[in-house]
mmCIF file of C-alpha atoms and ligand atoms in Angstrom:
data_model
loop_
_atom_site.group_PDB
_atom_site.id
_atom_site.type_symbol
_atom_site.label_atom_id
_atom_site.label_comp_id
_atom_site.label_asym_id
_atom_site.label_seq_id
_atom_site.Cartn_x
_atom_site.Cartn_y
_atom_site.Cartn_z
ATOM 1 C CA MET A 1 -0.034 -0.158 -0.276
ATOM 2 C CA THR A 2 1.529 3.255 -0.903
ATOM 3 C CA ARG A 3 1.711 6.356 1.403
ATOM 4 C CA ALA A 4 -0.827 8.182 -0.734
ATOM 5 C CA GLU A 5 -3.335 5.525 -0.171
ATOM 6 C CA ILE A 6 -2.591 5.164 3.604
ATOM 7 C CA LEU A 7 -3.273 9.177 3.617
ATOM 8 C CA ARG A 8 -6.340 8.510 1.639
ATOM 9 C CA TRP A 9 -7.845 5.990 4.119
ATOM 10 C CA LEU A 10 -6.682 8.160 6.959
ATOM 11 C CA ARG A 11 -8.727 11.162 5.646
ATOM 12 C CA GLU A 12 -11.729 8.966 4.629
ATOM 13 C CA GLU A 13 -15.041 10.124 7.188
ATOM 14 C CA ASP A 14 -17.790 8.408 5.068
ATOM 15 C CA PRO A 15 -18.712 5.422 7.157
ATOM 16 C CA ALA A 16 -19.896 2.762 4.439
ATOM 17 C CA THR A 17 -16.388 3.391 2.482
ATOM 18 C CA LEU A 18 -14.844 2.596 6.008
ATOM 19 C CA ASP A 19 -16.723 -0.474 6.222
ATOM 20 C CA VAL A 20 -14.600 -1.489 3.193
ATOM 21 C CA LEU A 21 -11.095 -0.744 5.328
ATOM 22 C CA TRP A 22 -12.792 -2.398 8.122
ATOM 23 C CA ALA A 23 -13.805 -5.813 5.946
ATOM 24 C CA ARG A 24 -10.447 -5.876 4.120
ATOM 25 C CA ALA A 25 -8.630 -5.730 7.716
ATOM 26 C CA ASP A 26 -10.662 -8.512 9.190
ATOM 27 C CA ALA A 27 -10.418 -10.802 6.526
ATOM 28 C CA VAL A 28 -6.317 -10.178 6.298
ATOM 29 C CA ARG A 29 -6.240 -10.946 10.012
ATOM 30 C CA ARG A 30 -8.253 -13.962 9.853
ATOM 31 C CA GLU A 31 -6.333 -15.055 6.607
ATOM 32 C CA ARG A 32 -3.042 -14.310 8.097
ATOM 33 C CA VAL A 33 -3.052 -14.744 12.002
ATOM 34 C CA GLY A 34 -6.325 -16.632 12.312
ATOM 35 C CA ASP A 35 -9.226 -16.287 14.820
ATOM 36 C CA ALA A 36 -7.040 -16.784 18.246
ATOM 37 C CA VAL A 37 -7.220 -13.567 20.394
ATOM 38 C CA HIS A 38 -3.607 -14.018 22.433
ATOM 39 C CA LEU A 39 -4.013 -12.822 25.950
ATOM 40 C CA ARG A 40 -0.588 -11.157 27.250
ATOM 41 C CA GLY A 41 -0.678 -10.285 31.262
ATOM 42 C CA LEU A 42 0.634 -6.719 31.599
ATOM 43 C CA VAL A 43 2.601 -6.289 34.595
ATOM 44 C CA GLU A 44 3.549 -2.747 35.641
ATOM 45 C CA ILE A 45 6.905 -3.500 37.553
ATOM 46 C CA SER A 46 8.253 -0.001 38.468
ATOM 47 C CA ASN A 47 6.558 3.628 37.725
ATOM 48 C CA HIS A 48 10.247 5.335 38.457
ATOM 49 C CA CYS A 49 11.305 7.033 35.128
ATOM 50 C CA VAL A 50 14.106 9.523 34.439
ATOM 51 C CA ARG A 51 12.548 10.961 31.094
ATOM 52 C CA ARG A 52 10.585 13.740 30.907
ATOM 53 C CA CYS A 53 7.915 12.991 27.730
ATOM 54 C CA ALA A 54 5.889 15.447 27.489
ATOM 55 C CA TYR A 55 2.262 13.650 27.789
ATOM 56 C CA CYS A 56 2.890 11.024 30.518
ATOM 57 C CA GLY A 57 1.324 10.796 33.595
ATOM 58 C CA ILE A 58 4.632 9.019 35.452
ATOM 59 C CA SER A 59 7.227 11.417 34.154
ATOM 60 C CA LEU A 60 10.055 12.692 36.054
ATOM 61 C CA GLY A 61 7.918 16.003 36.061
ATOM 62 C CA ARG A 62 5.590 14.629 38.396
ATOM 63 C CA PRO A 63 7.384 15.029 41.650
ATOM 64 C CA ASP A 64 4.081 14.584 43.801
ATOM 65 C CA LEU A 65 3.428 11.101 42.399
ATOM 66 C CA VAL A 66 4.219 8.152 44.866
ATOM 67 C CA ARG A 67 6.876 5.877 43.508
ATOM 68 C CA TYR A 68 7.170 2.064 43.546
ATOM 69 C CA ARG A 69 9.167 -0.637 42.293
ATOM 70 C CA MET A 70 7.703 -4.115 42.743
ATOM 71 C CA SER A 71 9.899 -6.971 44.220
ATOM 72 C CA ALA A 72 10.832 -10.010 42.227
ATOM 73 C CA ASP A 73 8.580 -12.551 44.461
ATOM 74 C CA GLU A 74 5.299 -9.969 43.507
ATOM 75 C CA ILE A 75 6.176 -10.021 39.967
ATOM 76 C CA ALA A 76 6.969 -13.867 40.000
ATOM 77 C CA ALA A 77 3.505 -14.300 41.741
ATOM 78 C CA CYS A 78 1.884 -11.957 39.095
ATOM 79 C CA ALA A 79 3.515 -14.117 36.168
ATOM 80 C CA ASP A 80 2.201 -17.364 37.951
ATOM 81 C CA ARG A 81 -1.176 -15.796 37.876
ATOM 82 C CA ALA A 82 -1.109 -15.021 33.990
ATOM 83 C CA ALA A 83 0.280 -19.093 33.437
ATOM 84 C CA GLU A 84 -2.882 -19.798 35.792
ATOM 85 C CA LEU A 85 -5.184 -17.959 33.821
ATOM 86 C CA GLY A 86 -4.073 -19.413 30.624
ATOM 87 C CA TYR A 87 -2.161 -16.816 29.264
ATOM 88 C CA GLY A 88 1.121 -17.009 26.746
ATOM 89 C CA THR A 89 2.490 -14.296 27.921
ATOM 90 C CA VAL A 90 3.789 -12.125 30.677
ATOM 91 C CA VAL A 91 4.684 -8.351 29.533
ATOM 92 C CA LEU A 92 7.005 -6.457 32.118
ATOM 93 C CA GLN A 93 6.857 -2.847 31.827
ATOM 94 C CA SER A 94 7.946 0.294 33.857
ATOM 95 C CA GLY A 95 8.965 3.693 33.376
ATOM 96 C CA GLU A 96 12.595 4.001 32.119
ATOM 97 C CA ASP A 97 14.174 3.094 35.367
ATOM 98 C CA PRO A 98 17.971 2.799 35.954
ATOM 99 C CA GLY A 99 17.062 1.646 39.618
ATOM 100 C CA ILE A 100 16.289 -1.870 38.281
ATOM 101 C CA THR A 101 19.435 -2.997 36.961
ATOM 102 C CA ARG A 102 20.685 -5.501 34.322
ATOM 103 C CA GLU A 103 21.733 -8.291 36.794
ATOM 104 C CA TRP A 104 18.229 -7.630 38.358
ATOM 105 C CA VAL A 105 16.387 -8.014 35.209
ATOM 106 C CA SER A 106 18.502 -10.957 33.988
ATOM 107 C CA ASP A 107 17.422 -12.841 37.167
ATOM 108 C CA LEU A 108 13.923 -12.316 37.143
ATOM 109 C CA VAL A 109 13.837 -13.131 33.497
ATOM 110 C CA ARG A 110 15.449 -16.341 34.341
ATOM 111 C CA ARG A 111 13.010 -17.046 37.162
ATOM 112 C CA VAL A 112 10.046 -16.362 35.360
ATOM 113 C CA LYS A 113 11.212 -18.348 32.145
ATOM 114 C CA ALA A 114 11.838 -21.194 34.487
ATOM 115 C CA ASN A 115 8.292 -22.287 34.805
ATOM 116 C CA GLY A 116 8.627 -23.227 30.894
ATOM 117 C CA ARG A 117 5.241 -21.851 30.459
ATOM 118 C CA LEU A 118 5.367 -18.139 29.295
ATOM 119 C CA ALA A 119 6.909 -16.305 26.581
ATOM 120 C CA VAL A 120 8.502 -12.968 28.446
ATOM 121 C CA THR A 121 8.032 -9.635 26.729
ATOM 122 C CA LEU A 122 9.930 -6.783 28.049
ATOM 123 C CA SER A 123 9.207 -2.796 27.621
ATOM 124 C CA LEU A 124 11.376 -1.050 29.766
ATOM 125 C CA GLY A 125 12.412 1.863 27.807
ATOM 126 C CA GLU A 126 15.530 2.983 26.063
ATOM 127 C CA ARG A 127 18.348 0.746 27.922
ATOM 128 C CA PRO A 128 21.904 0.421 26.924
ATOM 129 C CA GLU A 129 22.480 -2.277 24.577
ATOM 130 C CA PRO A 130 24.420 -4.656 27.026
ATOM 131 C CA ASP A 131 21.212 -4.823 29.059
ATOM 132 C CA LEU A 132 18.929 -5.536 26.045
ATOM 133 C CA ALA A 133 21.540 -8.276 25.218
ATOM 134 C CA ALA A 134 21.999 -9.505 28.857
ATOM 135 C CA TRP A 135 18.259 -9.983 28.880
ATOM 136 C CA ARG A 136 17.813 -11.778 25.567
ATOM 137 C CA ASP A 137 20.407 -14.190 26.612
ATOM 138 C CA ALA A 138 18.728 -14.880 29.951
ATOM 139 C CA GLY A 139 15.549 -15.812 27.645
ATOM 140 C CA ALA A 140 13.286 -12.728 27.444
ATOM 141 C CA ASP A 141 11.642 -13.083 23.974
ATOM 142 C CA ARG A 142 9.907 -9.984 22.717
ATOM 143 C CA TYR A 143 10.749 -6.057 23.461
ATOM 144 C CA LEU A 144 8.192 -3.360 22.954
ATOM 145 C CA LEU A 145 9.494 0.062 22.380
ATOM 146 C CA ARG A 146 6.819 2.866 20.743
ATOM 147 C CA PHE A 147 8.512 5.100 18.410
ATOM 148 C CA GLU A 148 5.404 7.002 19.044
ATOM 149 C CA THR A 149 6.020 9.591 15.900
ATOM 150 C CA SER A 150 8.274 9.429 12.720
ATOM 151 C CA ASP A 151 8.241 13.487 12.743
ATOM 152 C CA ALA A 152 11.443 14.234 14.341
ATOM 153 C CA ALA A 153 10.899 17.829 15.003
ATOM 154 C CA LEU A 154 7.476 16.973 16.989
ATOM 155 C CA TYR A 155 9.202 13.965 18.465
ATOM 156 C CA GLU A 156 11.943 16.172 20.189
ATOM 157 C CA ARG A 157 9.550 18.698 21.470
ATOM 158 C CA ILE A 158 7.837 16.256 23.252
ATOM 159 C CA HIS A 159 10.732 14.351 24.465
ATOM 160 C CA PRO A 160 13.366 16.197 26.180
ATOM 161 C CA PRO A 161 16.920 14.310 25.647
ATOM 162 C CA LEU A 162 18.738 12.828 28.382
ATOM 163 C CA ALA A 163 21.985 14.736 28.903
ATOM 164 C CA GLY A 164 24.535 12.606 26.855
ATOM 165 C CA ARG A 165 22.305 10.330 25.044
ATOM 166 C CA PRO A 166 21.219 11.214 21.460
ATOM 167 C CA PRO A 167 17.230 10.455 20.466
ATOM 168 C CA GLY A 168 17.928 6.847 19.465
ATOM 169 C CA ARG A 169 14.615 4.853 19.602
ATOM 170 C CA PHE A 170 14.853 3.725 15.611
ATOM 171 C CA ALA A 171 18.346 2.483 16.502
ATOM 172 C CA ILE A 172 17.586 0.817 19.359
ATOM 173 C CA LEU A 173 14.938 -1.100 17.668
ATOM 174 C CA GLU A 174 17.399 -2.225 14.727
ATOM 175 C CA ARG A 175 19.596 -3.605 17.721
ATOM 176 C CA LEU A 176 16.683 -5.302 19.350
ATOM 177 C CA ALA A 177 15.545 -7.152 15.706
ATOM 178 C CA ALA A 178 19.605 -7.948 15.710
ATOM 179 C CA LEU A 179 19.762 -9.220 19.313
ATOM 180 C CA GLY A 180 16.735 -11.743 18.190
ATOM 181 C CA TYR A 181 13.831 -10.251 20.022
ATOM 182 C CA GLU A 182 10.701 -10.144 18.196
ATOM 183 C CA VAL A 183 10.289 -6.238 17.879
ATOM 184 C CA GLY A 184 7.430 -4.452 18.995
ATOM 185 C CA SER A 185 6.729 -0.763 18.175
ATOM 186 C CA GLY A 186 4.145 2.161 17.798
ATOM 187 C CA VAL A 187 2.621 5.449 17.892
ATOM 188 C CA MET A 188 0.392 7.816 19.964
ATOM 189 C CA ILE A 189 -2.760 9.012 17.593
ATOM 190 C CA GLY A 190 -3.535 12.474 17.884
ATOM 191 C CA ILE A 191 -0.507 14.124 19.445
ATOM 192 C CA PRO A 192 -0.781 17.531 19.427
ATOM 193 C CA GLY A 193 0.995 19.001 16.295
ATOM 194 C CA GLN A 194 0.970 15.320 14.524
ATOM 195 C CA THR A 195 -0.428 15.969 11.005
ATOM 196 C CA TYR A 196 -1.842 13.362 8.672
ATOM 197 C CA GLU A 197 0.933 13.149 6.226
ATOM 198 C CA SER A 198 3.206 12.268 9.329
ATOM 199 C CA LEU A 199 0.792 9.579 10.653
ATOM 200 C CA ALA A 200 0.630 8.409 6.975
ATOM 201 C CA ALA A 201 4.467 8.292 7.340
ATOM 202 C CA ASP A 202 4.722 6.318 10.313
ATOM 203 C CA VAL A 203 1.780 3.299 9.018
ATOM 204 C CA ALA A 204 4.496 3.564 6.000
ATOM 205 C CA LEU A 205 7.182 2.674 8.168
ATOM 206 C CA PHE A 206 5.844 -0.071 10.290
ATOM 207 C CA ALA A 207 5.766 -2.077 7.069
ATOM 208 C CA GLY A 208 9.389 -0.759 6.208
ATOM 209 C CA MET A 209 10.541 -2.104 9.575
ATOM 210 C CA ASP A 210 8.778 -5.312 9.079
ATOM 211 C CA LEU A 211 7.534 -5.371 12.865
ATOM 212 C CA ASP A 212 6.476 -8.232 14.761
ATOM 213 C CA MET A 213 4.264 -6.233 16.875
ATOM 214 C CA ILE A 214 2.255 -3.124 16.714
ATOM 215 C CA GLY A 215 0.798 -1.105 19.467
ATOM 216 C CA VAL A 216 -1.019 2.189 18.751
ATOM 217 C CA GLY A 217 -3.513 3.869 20.957
ATOM 218 C CA PRO A 218 -5.200 7.466 20.959
ATOM 219 C CA PHE A 219 -2.951 10.384 22.617
ATOM 220 C CA ILE A 220 -5.322 10.927 26.319
ATOM 221 C CA PRO A 221 -4.285 13.853 28.013
ATOM 222 C CA HIS A 222 -2.800 13.853 31.549
ATOM 223 C CA PRO A 223 -3.489 16.942 33.115
ATOM 224 C CA ALA A 224 -0.370 16.911 35.177
ATOM 225 C CA SER A 225 1.858 16.915 31.646
ATOM 226 C CA PRO A 226 2.606 19.746 29.394
ATOM 227 C CA LEU A 227 0.854 18.085 26.725
ATOM 228 C CA GLY A 228 -2.094 17.512 28.845
ATOM 229 C CA ARG A 229 -2.314 21.166 30.105
ATOM 230 C CA GLY A 230 -2.483 22.343 26.192
ATOM 231 C CA GLU A 231 1.248 23.831 26.264
ATOM 232 C CA PHE A 232 2.005 22.346 22.707
ATOM 233 C CA PRO A 233 0.470 23.737 19.365
ATOM 234 C CA GLN A 234 -2.192 21.693 17.591
ATOM 235 C CA ALA A 235 -1.254 21.281 13.809
ATOM 236 C CA PRO A 236 -2.851 23.863 11.776
ATOM 237 C CA ALA A 237 -6.914 23.147 11.165
ATOM 238 C CA GLY A 238 -7.201 20.187 8.620
ATOM 239 C CA GLU A 239 -4.053 19.024 9.162
ATOM 240 C CA GLN A 240 -3.976 18.059 12.632
ATOM 241 C CA VAL A 241 -4.875 14.413 13.307
ATOM 242 C CA PRO A 242 -7.849 13.648 15.959
ATOM 243 C CA SER A 243 -7.080 11.534 19.114
ATOM 244 C CA THR A 244 -10.388 9.166 18.719
ATOM 245 C CA GLU A 245 -11.398 5.892 18.589
ATOM 246 C CA LEU A 246 -12.069 6.032 15.186
ATOM 247 C CA MET A 247 -8.527 7.302 13.716
ATOM 248 C CA THR A 248 -7.116 4.773 16.192
ATOM 249 C CA CYS A 249 -9.269 1.856 14.530
ATOM 250 C CA LYS A 250 -8.090 3.155 11.024
ATOM 251 C CA VAL A 251 -4.551 3.152 12.256
ATOM 252 C CA VAL A 252 -4.901 -0.476 13.524
ATOM 253 C CA ALA A 253 -6.485 -1.749 10.267
ATOM 254 C CA LEU A 254 -3.881 -0.303 8.294
ATOM 255 C CA ALA A 255 -1.424 -1.689 10.166
ATOM 256 C CA ARG A 256 -3.160 -5.059 9.915
ATOM 257 C CA LEU A 257 -3.114 -4.045 6.039
ATOM 258 C CA VAL A 258 0.995 -3.082 5.754
ATOM 259 C CA CYS A 259 2.124 -5.669 8.358
ATOM 260 C CA PRO A 260 -0.512 -9.104 7.912
ATOM 261 C CA GLU A 261 1.165 -11.022 10.352
ATOM 262 C CA ALA A 262 2.057 -8.605 12.917
ATOM 263 C CA ASN A 263 0.512 -9.482 16.425
ATOM 264 C CA ILE A 264 -1.604 -6.147 17.081
ATOM 265 C CA PRO A 265 -3.336 -5.519 20.234
ATOM 266 C CA ALA A 266 -6.506 -3.594 21.186
ATOM 267 C CA THR A 267 -4.872 -1.244 23.770
ATOM 268 C CA THR A 268 -5.753 -0.244 26.966
ATOM 269 C CA ALA A 269 -5.812 3.734 25.567
ATOM 270 C CA LEU A 270 -8.588 2.507 23.005
ATOM 271 C CA ALA A 271 -10.458 0.528 25.616
ATOM 272 C CA THR A 272 -10.029 4.041 27.496
ATOM 273 C CA VAL A 273 -11.789 6.221 25.000
ATOM 274 C CA ASN A 274 -14.679 3.842 24.289
ATOM 275 C CA PRO A 275 -14.774 1.585 27.466
ATOM 276 C CA GLN A 276 -18.163 -0.048 26.009
ATOM 277 C CA ASP A 277 -16.571 -1.290 23.019
ATOM 278 C CA GLY A 278 -13.283 0.031 22.146
ATOM 279 C CA ARG A 279 -11.512 -3.314 22.341
ATOM 280 C CA GLU A 280 -14.114 -5.313 20.541
ATOM 281 C CA HIS A 281 -13.786 -2.612 17.522
ATOM 282 C CA GLY A 282 -10.119 -2.882 17.727
ATOM 283 C CA LEU A 283 -10.529 -6.970 17.330
ATOM 284 C CA ALA A 284 -12.963 -6.482 14.524
ATOM 285 C CA ARG A 285 -10.564 -3.991 12.573
ATOM 286 C CA GLY A 286 -7.579 -6.033 12.405
ATOM 287 C CA ALA A 287 -6.514 -6.492 16.196
ATOM 288 C CA ASN A 288 -5.637 -10.058 17.356
ATOM 289 C CA VAL A 289 -4.071 -9.369 20.944
ATOM 290 C CA LEU A 290 -5.329 -8.263 24.335
ATOM 291 C CA MET A 291 -3.057 -7.171 27.083
ATOM 292 C CA PRO A 292 -5.170 -7.421 30.585
ATOM 293 C CA ASN A 293 -3.569 -5.823 33.412
ATOM 294 C CA LEU A 294 -2.172 -8.002 36.211
ATOM 295 C CA THR A 295 -0.590 -5.401 38.247
ATOM 296 C CA PRO A 296 -1.805 -5.438 41.855
ATOM 297 C CA ALA A 297 -4.368 -3.078 42.344
ATOM 298 C CA ARG A 298 -2.448 -0.861 44.908
ATOM 299 C CA TYR A 299 0.229 -0.455 42.126
ATOM 300 C CA ARG A 300 -2.045 0.182 39.343
ATOM 301 C CA ALA A 301 -3.386 3.512 40.398
ATOM 302 C CA LEU A 302 0.096 4.927 40.438
ATOM 303 C CA TYR A 303 0.902 3.914 36.832
ATOM 304 C CA GLU A 304 -1.421 6.537 35.435
ATOM 305 C CA ILE A 305 0.380 7.083 32.317
ATOM 306 C CA HIS A 306 -2.833 8.251 30.977
ATOM 307 C CA PRO A 307 -5.992 9.319 32.953
ATOM 308 C CA GLY A 308 -8.678 6.881 33.218
ATOM 309 C CA LYS A 309 -7.102 3.629 32.335
ATOM 310 C CA ALA A 310 -9.486 1.139 31.277
ATOM 311 C CA CYS A 311 -7.950 -1.314 33.998
ATOM 312 C CA LEU A 312 -8.399 0.750 36.744
ATOM 313 C CA ARG A 313 -12.343 0.353 36.598
ATOM 314 C CA GLU A 314 -11.843 -3.376 36.024
ATOM 315 C CA GLY A 315 -10.854 -5.922 38.455
ATOM 316 C CA ALA A 316 -8.081 -8.694 38.440
ATOM 317 C CA ALA A 317 -10.428 -11.565 38.954
ATOM 318 C CA GLU A 318 -11.520 -11.302 35.505
ATOM 319 C CA PRO A 319 -9.581 -8.991 33.822
ATOM 320 C CA GLY A 320 -11.682 -6.887 31.336
ATOM 321 C CA ALA A 321 -9.269 -7.594 28.755
ATOM 322 C CA GLY A 322 -9.085 -11.264 28.865
ATOM 323 C CA GLY A 323 -12.522 -12.283 29.794
ATOM 324 C CA ARG A 324 -13.129 -15.262 27.620
ATOM 325 C CA GLY A 325 -16.763 -14.817 27.107
ATOM 326 C CA ARG A 326 -16.248 -11.492 25.448
ATOM 327 C CA ILE A 327 -13.621 -12.739 23.351
ATOM 328 C CA GLU A 328 -16.253 -16.011 22.155
ATOM 329 C CA ARG A 329 -19.322 -14.018 21.949
ATOM 330 C CA MET A 330 -17.284 -12.255 18.869
ATOM 331 C CA GLY A 331 -16.896 -15.643 17.237
ATOM 332 C CA ARG A 332 -13.178 -15.815 18.177
ATOM 333 C CA THR A 333 -11.182 -18.272 20.222
ATOM 334 C CA PRO A 334 -8.825 -17.703 23.361
ATOM 335 C CA GLY A 335 -5.208 -18.211 22.131
ATOM 336 C CA SER A 336 -3.045 -20.862 23.572
ATOM 337 C CA GLY A 337 0.495 -21.298 23.654
ATOM 338 C CA PRO A 338 2.648 -18.010 23.322
ATOM 339 C CA GLY A 339 1.203 -16.368 20.445
ATOM 340 C CA SER A 340 4.702 -15.578 18.662
ATOM 341 C CA ARG A 341 4.443 -13.756 15.603
ATOM 342 C CA ARG A 342 3.955 -16.317 12.502
ATOM 343 C CA ARG A 343 6.213 -15.888 9.314
ATOM 344 C CA ARG A 344 5.059 -15.915 6.243
ATOM 345 C CA PRO A 345 6.104 -18.822 3.789
ATOM 346 C CA ARG A 346 8.943 -17.887 1.462
ATOM 347 C CA GLY A 347 7.704 -16.670 -1.875
ATOM 348 C CA THR A 348 4.333 -14.802 -0.718
ATOM 349 C CA PRO A 349 3.880 -11.267 -0.451
ATOM 350 C CA SER A 350 4.967 -9.260 2.661
ATOM 351 C CA SER A 351 1.738 -7.078 2.475
ATOM 352 C CA SER A 352 -1.721 -7.167 1.128
ATOM 353 C CA SER A 353 -1.715 -5.953 -2.158
ATOM 354 C CA GLY A 354 -4.415 -3.164 -3.732
ATOM 355 C CA PRO A 355 -5.813 -0.555 -1.732
HETATM 356 N N1 5AD B 1 -2.156 9.159 26.453
HETATM 357 C C1 5AD B 1 -1.554 8.035 25.391
HETATM 358 N N2 5AD B 1 -0.891 7.216 25.311
HETATM 359 C C2 5AD B 1 0.181 7.371 25.974
HETATM 360 N N3 5AD B 1 1.388 7.182 26.348
HETATM 361 C C3 5AD B 1 1.980 7.273 27.579
HETATM 362 N N4 5AD B 1 1.246 8.593 28.088
HETATM 363 C C4 5AD B 1 0.032 8.558 27.202
HETATM 364 C C5 5AD B 1 -0.927 9.064 26.984
HETATM 365 N N5 5AD B 1 -1.318 10.413 27.802
HETATM 366 C C6 5AD B 1 1.761 5.454 25.536
HETATM 367 C C7 5AD B 1 2.978 5.848 24.938
HETATM 368 C C8 5AD B 1 3.821 4.537 25.584
HETATM 369 C C9 5AD B 1 3.091 3.915 26.165
HETATM 370 C C10 5AD B 1 3.607 2.937 27.165
HETATM 371 O O1 5AD B 1 2.027 4.313 26.654
HETATM 372 O O2 5AD B 1 2.796 5.473 23.657
HETATM 373 O O3 5AD B 1 5.160 4.523 24.579
#
């Protein structure tokens, strides 16, 4: 799919025409990754962060926020719970926290992998290569690091650099792939200043990077962040991408068309802007993954990267995202096994053809 075609879809408003996009994304999803909805148990292991990302509720710019680090025992208990619930993967996520060291994470990964049932996904921010290599050696399977936007000027505006560290998410994503991780990335949709053109470039990049996982969600203003306080300009009228459920669904559908075998979640942010059926819409328009939150309740409220997170309203006993009934009512099946990326057989095209 060309960038011009992607752009046309992003600008499309007619519901009947958009039904064509939804149907195509759903058909490609069914054909290429099947009806399984893979469940990944998300554990938010630390809300310490050294970065000042202008949108985020756990950035260093929140001196008022109570900070926590879960113990290895607490995290291992959450991983056991993921396995008991039949999930194939546990996702360990945190702010960028140098207080969780290379060795500590390596030991943790080895411990979680020792039960033999779970794939481990890490989402611990921009870490030095020796950390990433050690964790891969310890058995980590996947790594998530969104590039947020491919518009370099916008990226730099909302990500104040860390002294002595050049911005380098794309370089890190390349290193992750070279280390043998399954690599996930993605963007926020509707960042103030984000244009349709730049979002179309983001989607084209998903294909160019051959991502294994693609996570996208609407930007949700956090009142305690500079972006949430409206301190950053919008793009000119007609150019600014709206941070809506509809726009997010368009990007989910387009991501499925340009990366047919990728694992694509219906994200918490999508469920936050439409608590009723945001997840169902995502799953019906290209997504094949849910990430139920397994963080203990006492920590969950402190990991408010954006306000109103859907999982705060949902209990841990029947994690809202992971309700099997919900999956089956959609005619889909809860995934079994780790739900790794399926690679296409040789000789087949890497993306679906035609607009
Ligand atoms: N609104 C929506 N998404 C957010 N993220 C962080 N803050 C917000 C927000 N205010 C997303 C970023 C990050 C991921 C973990 O959460 O894309 O990569």
